[in-house]
Amino acid sequence: KLRAEEAEHPIEKVGKDLRKMFSWSAQSIDSDYVEGSAAR
């Protein structure tokens, strides 16, 4: 429940949009992002 609420937090949506803008990650959009994982 808590993870689902955190995933819907506005900062998570902003972060996802920002990660799309990085040229080095454009070919693999959000592939390094694992839901609920603090380590990247």
PDB file of C-alpha atoms in Angstrom:
ATOM      1  CA  LYS A   1       0.000   0.000   0.000  1.00  0.00           C
ATOM      2  CA  LEU A   2       2.712   2.472   0.972  1.00  0.00           C
ATOM      3  CA  ARG A   3       4.775   1.748  -2.152  1.00  0.00           C
ATOM      4  CA  ALA A   4       1.726   2.263  -4.341  1.00  0.00           C
ATOM      5  CA  GLU A   5       1.055   5.607  -2.669  1.00  0.00           C
ATOM      6  CA  GLU A   6       4.696   6.637  -3.053  1.00  0.00           C
ATOM      7  CA  ALA A   7       4.687   5.654  -6.728  1.00  0.00           C
ATOM      8  CA  GLU A   8       1.802   8.038  -7.302  1.00  0.00           C
ATOM      9  CA  HIS A   9       3.561  10.913  -5.539  1.00  0.00           C
ATOM     10  CA  PRO A  10       4.011  13.940  -7.852  1.00  0.00           C
ATOM     11  CA  ILE A  11       7.813  13.891  -7.480  1.00  0.00           C
ATOM     12  CA  GLU A  12       7.931  10.369  -8.932  1.00  0.00           C
ATOM     13  CA  LYS A  13       6.051  11.552 -12.023  1.00  0.00           C
ATOM     14  CA  VAL A  14       8.383  14.547 -12.388  1.00  0.00           C
ATOM     15  CA  GLY A  15      11.418  12.288 -11.993  1.00  0.00           C
ATOM     16  CA  LYS A  16      10.183   9.970 -14.712  1.00  0.00           C
ATOM     17  CA  ASP A  17       9.716  12.909 -17.075  1.00  0.00           C
ATOM     18  CA  LEU A  18      13.166  14.283 -16.230  1.00  0.00           C
ATOM     19  CA  ARG A  19      14.869  10.926 -16.838  1.00  0.00           C
ATOM     20  CA  LYS A  20      13.362  10.910 -20.338  1.00  0.00           C
ATOM     21  CA  MET A  21      15.172  14.180 -21.104  1.00  0.00           C
ATOM     22  CA  PHE A  22      18.702  12.893 -20.470  1.00  0.00           C
ATOM     23  CA  SER A  23      20.420  12.117 -23.763  1.00  0.00           C
ATOM     24  CA  TRP A  24      22.442   9.248 -22.283  1.00  0.00           C
ATOM     25  CA  SER A  25      19.260   7.471 -21.234  1.00  0.00           C
ATOM     26  CA  ALA A  26      17.074   8.338 -24.220  1.00  0.00           C
ATOM     27  CA  GLN A  27      17.743   5.002 -25.908  1.00  0.00           C
ATOM     28  CA  SER A  28      16.699   3.101 -22.792  1.00  0.00           C
ATOM     29  CA  ILE A  29      14.037   5.283 -21.247  1.00  0.00           C
ATOM     30  CA  ASP A  30      13.638   4.463 -17.575  1.00  0.00           C
ATOM     31  CA  SER A  31      15.269   1.046 -17.949  1.00  0.00           C
ATOM     32  CA  ASP A  32      17.449   1.550 -14.855  1.00  0.00           C
ATOM     33  CA  TYR A  33      14.546   2.613 -12.687  1.00  0.00           C
ATOM     34  CA  VAL A  34      13.153  -0.176 -10.551  1.00  0.00           C
ATOM     35  CA  GLU A  35      10.022   0.569  -8.589  1.00  0.00           C
ATOM     36  CA  GLY A  36      10.734   0.598  -4.880  1.00  0.00           C
ATOM     37  CA  SER A  37      14.499   0.523  -5.284  1.00  0.00           C
ATOM     38  CA  ALA A  38      16.637   3.235  -3.732  1.00  0.00           C
ATOM     39  CA  ALA A  39      19.907   1.955  -5.212  1.00  0.00           C
ATOM     40  CA  ARG A  40      20.589   2.737  -8.844  1.00  0.00           C
TER      41      ARG A  40
END
